[in-house]
Every structure is written in structure tokens, then in C-alpha cells.
Amino acid sequence: MMTEVCVNAPAKINIGLHVLPGRVNGFHTIESIFQTVTLFDTLVVRASEKKGCIVECEDMKLPSDNTILSSYNAFRSVTGMDDFGVHVVLEKRIPSGGGLGGGSSDAAACIRAFEVLNKITLSVRQLEDIASKIGSDVFFFLLCGAEGCAVVTGRGEIVKPIHARDDLFMLLVFPGVHSSTREAYALFDEGFAAGKIVPCPDYADLETVYKTPASSWNFANSFTPFLVSRFPEIGFALDDLRREGALFVEMSGSGSTVYGVFASEADAESARSALALRWKGILAVRPFHCR
């Protein structure tokens, strides 16, 4: 019987993020393309004879209600495996509060590890039930398939996998500020009420636009102008990427990470070298998929 599984949990970026006005229930509908990239957390998940979930992480202090514990509780709830115990060691590389989905990806990676340890394969319905108990981005990481790319809408629970591009050379810049999702939505709601609207492509056109040259993309992130006003560093990072020749720049998720898409690996590396003089947190990445 397998007693230990090592899994990588990839970060994601949002290629465009259209946030619609809040519903009566307080939630917002989003429209976005989610793309996994080559930045990973690593988790070693060990079966334990002791009931419960122990999480270790030397890289950062995790909250008591972290997504790994939430994934364990959701897995037990959906499968009925009450006596299942695990010990998880997390090596954290994806920054918290960066809009890269690190916590959600960790949760999804744990669910896959739990499947292996228990020799079961969860149905799509079970995966959806589990994701609904953890967080909206978890749907994508569990349902995007081998491509690691999908058009996402609803609260994040409607995931349509699409073919991932191989010709995107990207730089991530971490501006050094922490943006909370709650604050981002509050700023968006305030701005929307004041008539400030960010033009975004129609949902039906997202996949078509994604397939066009990055230099012609009209994707936008509804949060960006409001977060730039709150954290000028985000705007500075976007401007620096443009100056270094990025074909397209935008913020991922609710921030604060920004990214630029370059024409070639050489162009991305040249920009990385130049920007490293100003930004401590900068990383070259490519789209990640499992095909």
C-alpha cells in the first residue's frame, strides 16, 4: 500500500478578469481565462495511522483554517472516510496574497494525493462538491485537465478546459504589497457604484482572443485600476514591464502579482535581467500543462 505521495501544485495567472456587479447574495460573477504556469508549491502527503491532518510548513506561518486542512475536511465529508489520517509537509514558493491561486492549488493537489493514498477515483460531482467547500479557484485546479488552461465563469465553478498555448514567454513581478481578495472586491464595488467600468472582451470571445497574437490582446482585469490607486507599486511594475518590451501586461487575480508576455524566451530573459535591478521578486515562467 502506498503511504506517501509527492505532488507539485502549480500557480495560475488570469489572462483577463472581468468582474460583474455583485449579485443580491453578495457574490460576483467572473469571466476569465485561467492558465497554470511553471511556478510550484511542493507537498509531501503521508498517510498516518492517527486520525486527523497535521500540516508543516517552514517557509511561512499558515493560518489555522488553511486550505490544506479545509481540503482534508472536505474530502472526509464527501467520501465518508472519517478515519483517514495524513501528515502534509508543504514547501511554499507561490507568494500568498499574490493573485496566483497558491492556496487553492495546494488544496487541489492534496485532494489528488488523497485519491492516490486511498486508491480511489473521485467523480466530477464529488470533485465539485469538495471544491465548493474550500474555495472558488479550487474548481479550476481540479477540473482544468491536462491542458492547465480553461475559460472560467460563475463564481469560478464553471470550468471549460481549452487548448493551452506553448508560445507564451512570461515574467511575473511581485511588487511587494499584499492585496486581499476582500479588499479588492470592496474597491471594485465602490468604483462600479461611481460609474467606473473597465472594458473587457465578451465572455463568448475569450477563447478566440486568447488564440490571437498577444500584442493584439484586449484582455483587462476589472480590479487593476482600483488596486493601482491603492498600491502604486502595482502600476510601477506594469509600467516597467511595458518599457522592457512586453507585448501584453496585466495583473493576475485580485493582485498583487503582475505579469508581462514577451515574444521570445530571449526577450523575457533580457527584461528579467533589467528589472531585477529594481524588483526583488521577479520570475520567468511558461504555461504549464501535463500533456
mmCIF file of C-alpha atoms in Angstrom:
data_model
loop_
_atom_site.group_PDB
_atom_site.id
_atom_site.type_symbol
_atom_site.label_atom_id
_atom_site.label_comp_id
_atom_site.label_asym_id
_atom_site.label_seq_id
_atom_site.Cartn_x
_atom_site.Cartn_y
_atom_site.Cartn_z
ATOM 1 C CA MET A 1 0.000 0.000 0.000
ATOM 2 C CA MET A 2 1.334 3.445 -0.949
ATOM 3 C CA THR A 3 1.911 5.565 2.148
ATOM 4 C CA GLU A 4 3.487 8.730 0.686
ATOM 5 C CA VAL A 5 2.806 10.940 -2.334
ATOM 6 C CA CYS A 6 4.818 13.953 -3.525
ATOM 7 C CA VAL A 7 2.862 16.420 -5.663
ATOM 8 C CA ASN A 8 3.555 19.785 -7.269
ATOM 9 C CA ALA A 9 0.869 22.464 -7.071
ATOM 10 C CA PRO A 10 1.179 24.995 -9.934
ATOM 11 C CA ALA A 11 0.390 28.686 -9.716
ATOM 12 C CA LYS A 12 -2.099 30.211 -12.144
ATOM 13 C CA ILE A 13 -2.446 33.563 -13.812
ATOM 14 C CA ASN A 14 -5.623 35.229 -15.003
ATOM 15 C CA ILE A 15 -5.448 36.243 -18.642
ATOM 16 C CA GLY A 16 -8.109 38.885 -18.338
ATOM 17 C CA LEU A 17 -10.549 39.012 -15.425
ATOM 18 C CA HIS A 18 -13.963 40.542 -15.982
ATOM 19 C CA VAL A 19 -15.786 41.061 -12.693
ATOM 20 C CA LEU A 20 -19.516 41.646 -12.995
ATOM 21 C CA PRO A 21 -21.579 43.648 -10.479
ATOM 22 C CA GLY A 22 -22.339 41.911 -7.193
ATOM 23 C CA ARG A 23 -25.440 39.745 -7.033
ATOM 24 C CA VAL A 24 -28.153 40.065 -4.395
ATOM 25 C CA ASN A 25 -26.392 37.299 -2.435
ATOM 26 C CA GLY A 26 -23.199 39.375 -2.366
ATOM 27 C CA PHE A 27 -21.234 37.192 -4.772
ATOM 28 C CA HIS A 28 -19.809 38.310 -8.105
ATOM 29 C CA THR A 29 -19.755 36.516 -11.437
ATOM 30 C CA ILE A 30 -16.344 36.437 -13.105
ATOM 31 C CA GLU A 31 -15.255 35.760 -16.691
ATOM 32 C CA SER A 32 -11.612 34.845 -17.210
ATOM 33 C CA ILE A 33 -9.041 32.564 -18.753
ATOM 34 C CA PHE A 34 -7.048 30.728 -16.096
ATOM 35 C CA GLN A 35 -3.618 29.428 -17.095
ATOM 36 C CA THR A 36 -1.284 27.341 -14.927
ATOM 37 C CA VAL A 37 2.378 28.375 -15.049
ATOM 38 C CA THR A 38 5.740 26.887 -14.101
ATOM 39 C CA LEU A 39 5.849 28.091 -10.506
ATOM 40 C CA PHE A 40 5.037 25.413 -7.946
ATOM 41 C CA ASP A 41 4.485 24.650 -4.301
ATOM 42 C CA THR A 42 5.543 21.100 -3.400
ATOM 43 C CA LEU A 43 3.611 18.901 -0.990
ATOM 44 C CA VAL A 44 4.633 15.596 0.545
ATOM 45 C CA VAL A 45 1.479 13.861 1.759
ATOM 46 C CA ARG A 46 1.921 10.869 4.060
ATOM 47 C CA ALA A 47 -0.751 8.504 5.322
ATOM 48 C CA SER A 48 -0.934 8.431 9.105
ATOM 49 C CA GLU A 49 -2.334 5.863 11.495
ATOM 50 C CA LYS A 50 -3.518 8.797 13.586
ATOM 51 C CA LYS A 51 -6.833 10.335 12.632
ATOM 52 C CA GLY A 52 -6.566 13.989 11.613
ATOM 53 C CA CYS A 53 -4.466 16.277 9.427
ATOM 54 C CA ILE A 54 -1.104 17.691 10.508
ATOM 55 C CA VAL A 55 0.402 20.392 8.271
ATOM 56 C CA GLU A 56 4.042 21.502 8.424
ATOM 57 C CA CYS A 57 5.464 24.484 6.548
ATOM 58 C CA GLU A 58 8.854 26.012 7.318
ATOM 59 C CA ASP A 59 8.515 28.738 4.680
ATOM 60 C CA MET A 60 5.617 30.660 6.198
ATOM 61 C CA LYS A 61 3.180 30.586 9.099
ATOM 62 C CA LEU A 62 -0.071 29.080 7.897
ATOM 63 C CA PRO A 63 -3.427 30.179 9.341
ATOM 64 C CA SER A 64 -5.277 27.618 11.433
ATOM 65 C CA ASP A 65 -8.020 27.474 8.779
ATOM 66 C CA ASN A 66 -5.595 26.886 5.889
ATOM 67 C CA THR A 67 -6.767 25.360 2.616
ATOM 68 C CA ILE A 68 -4.918 22.089 3.204
ATOM 69 C CA LEU A 69 -6.914 21.433 6.361
ATOM 70 C CA SER A 70 -10.054 22.527 4.511
ATOM 71 C CA SER A 71 -9.293 20.047 1.721
ATOM 72 C CA TYR A 72 -8.862 17.250 4.264
ATOM 73 C CA ASN A 73 -12.175 18.041 5.946
ATOM 74 C CA ALA A 74 -13.976 18.356 2.594
ATOM 75 C CA PHE A 75 -12.522 15.050 1.362
ATOM 76 C CA ARG A 76 -13.684 13.252 4.505
ATOM 77 C CA SER A 77 -17.121 14.841 4.297
ATOM 78 C CA VAL A 78 -17.709 13.853 0.672
ATOM 79 C CA THR A 79 -16.159 10.361 0.809
ATOM 80 C CA GLY A 80 -17.207 9.393 4.328
ATOM 81 C CA MET A 81 -13.623 8.324 5.147
ATOM 82 C CA ASP A 82 -13.691 9.560 8.736
ATOM 83 C CA ASP A 83 -10.716 7.510 9.915
ATOM 84 C CA PHE A 84 -8.341 8.760 7.229
ATOM 85 C CA GLY A 85 -5.259 10.497 8.692
ATOM 86 C CA VAL A 86 -2.490 12.447 6.920
ATOM 87 C CA HIS A 87 0.711 14.374 7.592
ATOM 88 C CA VAL A 88 1.391 17.076 4.980
ATOM 89 C CA VAL A 89 4.731 18.844 4.533
ATOM 90 C CA LEU A 90 4.387 21.969 2.385
ATOM 91 C CA GLU A 91 7.270 23.707 0.611
ATOM 92 C CA LYS A 92 5.872 27.122 -0.257
ATOM 93 C CA ARG A 93 7.095 29.036 -3.325
ATOM 94 C CA ILE A 94 3.906 30.705 -4.555
ATOM 95 C CA PRO A 95 3.523 34.003 -2.680
ATOM 96 C CA SER A 96 0.461 34.487 -0.518
ATOM 97 C CA GLY A 97 -1.804 37.375 -1.480
ATOM 98 C CA GLY A 98 -0.386 37.438 -4.984
ATOM 99 C CA GLY A 99 -3.426 36.535 -7.083
ATOM 100 C CA LEU A 100 -1.752 33.298 -8.204
ATOM 101 C CA GLY A 101 -4.091 30.807 -6.531
ATOM 102 C CA GLY A 102 -1.431 29.158 -4.384
ATOM 103 C CA GLY A 103 -3.708 28.133 -1.543
ATOM 104 C CA SER A 104 -6.340 26.769 -3.912
ATOM 105 C CA SER A 105 -3.737 24.840 -5.895
ATOM 106 C CA ASP A 106 -2.345 23.344 -2.676
ATOM 107 C CA ALA A 107 -5.845 22.199 -1.738
ATOM 108 C CA ALA A 108 -6.443 20.602 -5.136
ATOM 109 C CA ALA A 109 -3.044 18.865 -5.047
ATOM 110 C CA CYS A 110 -3.916 17.409 -1.650
ATOM 111 C CA ILE A 111 -7.213 16.047 -2.967
ATOM 112 C CA ARG A 112 -5.371 14.262 -5.782
ATOM 113 C CA ALA A 113 -2.869 12.880 -3.274
ATOM 114 C CA PHE A 114 -5.702 11.682 -1.032
ATOM 115 C CA GLU A 115 -7.158 9.815 -4.017
ATOM 116 C CA VAL A 116 -3.851 8.020 -4.613
ATOM 117 C CA LEU A 117 -3.328 7.135 -0.957
ATOM 118 C CA ASN A 118 -6.837 5.715 -0.683
ATOM 119 C CA LYS A 119 -6.811 4.056 -4.133
ATOM 120 C CA ILE A 120 -9.987 5.772 -5.270
ATOM 121 C CA THR A 121 -11.010 7.986 -8.192
ATOM 122 C CA LEU A 122 -13.453 10.728 -7.337
ATOM 123 C CA SER A 123 -16.246 11.558 -9.772
ATOM 124 C CA VAL A 124 -16.601 15.029 -11.259
ATOM 125 C CA ARG A 125 -19.627 15.567 -8.999
ATOM 126 C CA GLN A 126 -17.574 14.631 -5.929
ATOM 127 C CA LEU A 127 -14.754 16.954 -7.015
ATOM 128 C CA GLU A 128 -17.256 19.781 -7.461
ATOM 129 C CA ASP A 129 -18.743 19.098 -4.017
ATOM 130 C CA ILE A 130 -15.272 19.172 -2.471
ATOM 131 C CA ALA A 131 -14.286 22.383 -4.270
ATOM 132 C CA SER A 132 -17.482 24.105 -3.136
ATOM 133 C CA LYS A 133 -16.461 23.505 0.477
ATOM 134 C CA ILE A 134 -12.969 25.021 0.031
ATOM 135 C CA GLY A 135 -12.944 27.957 -2.387
ATOM 136 C CA SER A 136 -13.887 29.127 -5.871
ATOM 137 C CA ASP A 137 -10.452 28.749 -7.523
ATOM 138 C CA VAL A 138 -10.254 25.106 -6.411
ATOM 139 C CA PHE A 139 -12.767 24.199 -9.130
ATOM 140 C CA PHE A 140 -10.262 25.228 -11.801
ATOM 141 C CA PHE A 141 -7.332 23.309 -10.347
ATOM 142 C CA LEU A 142 -9.419 20.137 -10.004
ATOM 143 C CA LEU A 143 -11.250 20.353 -13.334
ATOM 144 C CA CYS A 144 -8.904 22.057 -15.833
ATOM 145 C CA GLY A 145 -7.485 18.759 -17.078
ATOM 146 C CA ALA A 146 -4.067 18.111 -18.579
ATOM 147 C CA GLU A 147 -4.016 21.387 -20.524
ATOM 148 C CA GLY A 148 -3.938 23.519 -17.384
ATOM 149 C CA CYS A 149 -5.961 26.179 -19.180
ATOM 150 C CA ALA A 150 -9.669 26.962 -19.087
ATOM 151 C CA VAL A 151 -12.330 29.573 -19.622
ATOM 152 C CA VAL A 152 -13.885 30.131 -16.205
ATOM 153 C CA THR A 153 -17.129 31.826 -15.221
ATOM 154 C CA GLY A 154 -19.787 31.859 -12.490
ATOM 155 C CA ARG A 155 -18.117 32.197 -9.100
ATOM 156 C CA GLY A 156 -15.341 30.080 -10.588
ATOM 157 C CA GLU A 157 -17.275 26.816 -10.597
ATOM 158 C CA ILE A 158 -17.963 26.745 -14.360
ATOM 159 C CA VAL A 159 -14.743 25.495 -15.941
ATOM 160 C CA LYS A 160 -14.349 24.880 -19.681
ATOM 161 C CA PRO A 161 -10.886 23.418 -20.460
ATOM 162 C CA ILE A 162 -9.280 24.777 -23.637
ATOM 163 C CA HIS A 163 -6.070 24.045 -25.529
ATOM 164 C CA ALA A 164 -3.126 25.808 -23.874
ATOM 165 C CA ARG A 165 -0.674 27.840 -25.925
ATOM 166 C CA ASP A 166 3.006 26.911 -25.936
ATOM 167 C CA ASP A 167 4.336 30.221 -27.262
ATOM 168 C CA LEU A 168 3.859 32.477 -24.228
ATOM 169 C CA PHE A 169 7.044 33.665 -22.520
ATOM 170 C CA MET A 170 6.159 35.463 -19.317
ATOM 171 C CA LEU A 171 7.662 37.378 -16.439
ATOM 172 C CA LEU A 172 5.963 37.552 -13.061
ATOM 173 C CA VAL A 173 6.737 40.594 -10.935
ATOM 174 C CA PHE A 174 5.851 40.611 -7.240
ATOM 175 C CA PRO A 175 5.511 44.298 -6.228
ATOM 176 C CA GLY A 176 5.991 43.611 -2.527
ATOM 177 C CA VAL A 177 2.486 44.582 -1.392
ATOM 178 C CA HIS A 178 -0.255 42.269 -0.126
ATOM 179 C CA SER A 179 -3.673 42.557 -1.715
ATOM 180 C CA SER A 180 -6.587 40.782 -0.071
ATOM 181 C CA THR A 181 -9.441 39.478 -2.197
ATOM 182 C CA ARG A 182 -11.967 41.045 0.178
ATOM 183 C CA GLU A 183 -10.384 44.492 -0.205
ATOM 184 C CA ALA A 184 -10.170 44.130 -3.995
ATOM 185 C CA TYR A 185 -13.891 43.402 -4.277
ATOM 186 C CA ALA A 186 -14.737 46.271 -1.930
ATOM 187 C CA LEU A 187 -12.696 48.671 -4.077
ATOM 188 C CA PHE A 188 -14.321 47.306 -7.237
ATOM 189 C CA ASP A 189 -17.844 47.712 -5.814
ATOM 190 C CA GLU A 190 -17.074 51.277 -4.756
ATOM 191 C CA GLY A 191 -15.669 52.124 -8.178
ATOM 192 C CA PHE A 192 -18.511 50.449 -10.061
ATOM 193 C CA ALA A 193 -21.072 52.380 -7.999
ATOM 194 C CA ALA A 194 -19.265 55.560 -9.067
ATOM 195 C CA GLY A 195 -19.586 54.579 -12.735
ATOM 196 C CA LYS A 196 -16.014 53.409 -13.265
ATOM 197 C CA ILE A 197 -16.179 50.461 -15.667
ATOM 198 C CA VAL A 198 -13.212 48.605 -17.194
ATOM 199 C CA PRO A 199 -13.955 47.437 -20.781
ATOM 200 C CA CYS A 200 -13.401 43.671 -21.173
ATOM 201 C CA PRO A 201 -13.978 41.218 -24.052
ATOM 202 C CA ASP A 202 -17.322 39.430 -24.131
ATOM 203 C CA TYR A 203 -17.350 36.016 -22.487
ATOM 204 C CA ALA A 204 -18.144 34.326 -25.814
ATOM 205 C CA ASP A 205 -14.987 35.826 -27.340
ATOM 206 C CA LEU A 206 -12.445 34.907 -24.648
ATOM 207 C CA GLU A 207 -11.079 31.749 -26.283
ATOM 208 C CA THR A 208 -10.931 33.436 -29.701
ATOM 209 C CA VAL A 209 -8.988 36.408 -28.335
ATOM 210 C CA TYR A 210 -6.643 34.061 -26.447
ATOM 211 C CA LYS A 211 -5.645 32.434 -29.755
ATOM 212 C CA THR A 212 -4.656 35.755 -31.358
ATOM 213 C CA PRO A 213 -1.162 37.316 -31.047
ATOM 214 C CA ALA A 214 -0.567 38.592 -27.517
ATOM 215 C CA SER A 215 0.287 42.014 -28.948
ATOM 216 C CA SER A 216 -3.353 42.373 -30.041
ATOM 217 C CA TRP A 217 -4.998 41.146 -26.828
ATOM 218 C CA ASN A 218 -7.671 43.428 -25.383
ATOM 219 C CA PHE A 219 -7.985 41.463 -22.155
ATOM 220 C CA ALA A 220 -8.321 43.544 -18.998
ATOM 221 C CA ASN A 221 -8.610 42.958 -15.265
ATOM 222 C CA SER A 222 -11.532 44.747 -13.625
ATOM 223 C CA PHE A 223 -9.564 45.075 -10.382
ATOM 224 C CA THR A 224 -6.428 46.685 -11.826
ATOM 225 C CA PRO A 225 -7.263 50.434 -11.821
ATOM 226 C CA PHE A 226 -8.620 50.257 -8.285
ATOM 227 C CA LEU A 227 -5.660 48.275 -6.939
ATOM 228 C CA VAL A 228 -3.183 50.572 -8.715
ATOM 229 C CA SER A 229 -4.790 53.541 -6.941
ATOM 230 C CA ARG A 230 -4.488 51.706 -3.631
ATOM 231 C CA PHE A 231 -0.985 50.326 -4.251
ATOM 232 C CA PRO A 232 1.041 52.499 -6.691
ATOM 233 C CA GLU A 233 3.766 49.822 -6.749
ATOM 234 C CA ILE A 234 1.478 47.663 -8.897
ATOM 235 C CA GLY A 235 1.280 50.405 -11.508
ATOM 236 C CA PHE A 236 5.047 50.947 -11.409
ATOM 237 C CA ALA A 237 5.632 47.241 -12.075
ATOM 238 C CA LEU A 238 3.193 47.246 -15.009
ATOM 239 C CA ASP A 239 4.913 50.314 -16.477
ATOM 240 C CA ASP A 240 8.344 48.710 -16.116
ATOM 241 C CA LEU A 241 7.193 45.592 -17.978
ATOM 242 C CA ARG A 242 5.846 47.751 -20.806
ATOM 243 C CA ARG A 243 9.104 49.693 -21.024
ATOM 244 C CA GLU A 244 11.052 46.436 -21.299
ATOM 245 C CA GLY A 245 9.070 45.376 -24.356
ATOM 246 C CA ALA A 246 6.232 43.199 -23.055
ATOM 247 C CA LEU A 247 3.568 42.564 -25.697
ATOM 248 C CA PHE A 248 0.854 42.445 -23.031
ATOM 249 C CA VAL A 249 0.833 43.290 -19.330
ATOM 250 C CA GLU A 250 -1.800 42.830 -16.642
ATOM 251 C CA MET A 251 -2.360 41.991 -13.003
ATOM 252 C CA SER A 252 -3.327 38.444 -12.024
ATOM 253 C CA GLY A 253 -6.459 37.840 -9.983
ATOM 254 C CA SER A 254 -7.019 40.337 -7.191
ATOM 255 C CA GLY A 255 -3.287 41.125 -7.148
ATOM 256 C CA SER A 256 -0.747 41.984 -6.380
ATOM 257 C CA THR A 257 1.345 39.943 -8.850
ATOM 258 C CA VAL A 258 1.613 41.403 -12.350
ATOM 259 C CA TYR A 259 2.916 39.728 -15.484
ATOM 260 C CA GLY A 260 4.177 40.542 -18.940
ATOM 261 C CA VAL A 261 4.037 38.380 -22.063
ATOM 262 C CA PHE A 262 7.090 38.542 -24.329
ATOM 263 C CA ALA A 263 7.747 37.490 -27.916
ATOM 264 C CA SER A 264 10.565 35.087 -27.061
ATOM 265 C CA GLU A 265 12.449 33.484 -24.206
ATOM 266 C CA ALA A 266 15.419 35.729 -25.009
ATOM 267 C CA ASP A 267 13.263 38.864 -24.760
ATOM 268 C CA ALA A 268 11.836 37.699 -21.440
ATOM 269 C CA GLU A 269 15.295 36.954 -20.055
ATOM 270 C CA SER A 270 16.640 40.332 -21.190
ATOM 271 C CA ALA A 271 13.747 42.069 -19.450
ATOM 272 C CA ARG A 272 14.218 39.951 -16.334
ATOM 273 C CA SER A 273 17.871 40.985 -16.084
ATOM 274 C CA ALA A 274 16.971 44.656 -16.430
ATOM 275 C CA LEU A 275 14.063 44.562 -13.991
ATOM 276 C CA ALA A 276 15.973 42.548 -11.381
ATOM 277 C CA LEU A 277 17.842 45.764 -10.583
ATOM 278 C CA ARG A 278 14.580 47.297 -9.371
ATOM 279 C CA TRP A 279 12.364 44.398 -8.285
ATOM 280 C CA LYS A 280 13.500 41.689 -5.881
ATOM 281 C CA GLY A 281 10.619 39.407 -6.786
ATOM 282 C CA ILE A 282 10.746 38.578 -10.487
ATOM 283 C CA LEU A 283 10.470 35.207 -12.201
ATOM 284 C CA ALA A 284 10.381 33.899 -15.776
ATOM 285 C CA VAL A 285 7.614 31.311 -16.327
ATOM 286 C CA ARG A 286 5.922 29.404 -19.145
ATOM 287 C CA PRO A 287 2.458 27.864 -19.408
ATOM 288 C CA PHE A 288 2.374 24.536 -17.577
ATOM 289 C CA HIS A 289 0.455 21.509 -18.735
ATOM 290 C CA CYS A 290 0.660 17.746 -18.296
ATOM 291 C CA ARG A 291 0.325 16.559 -21.886
#
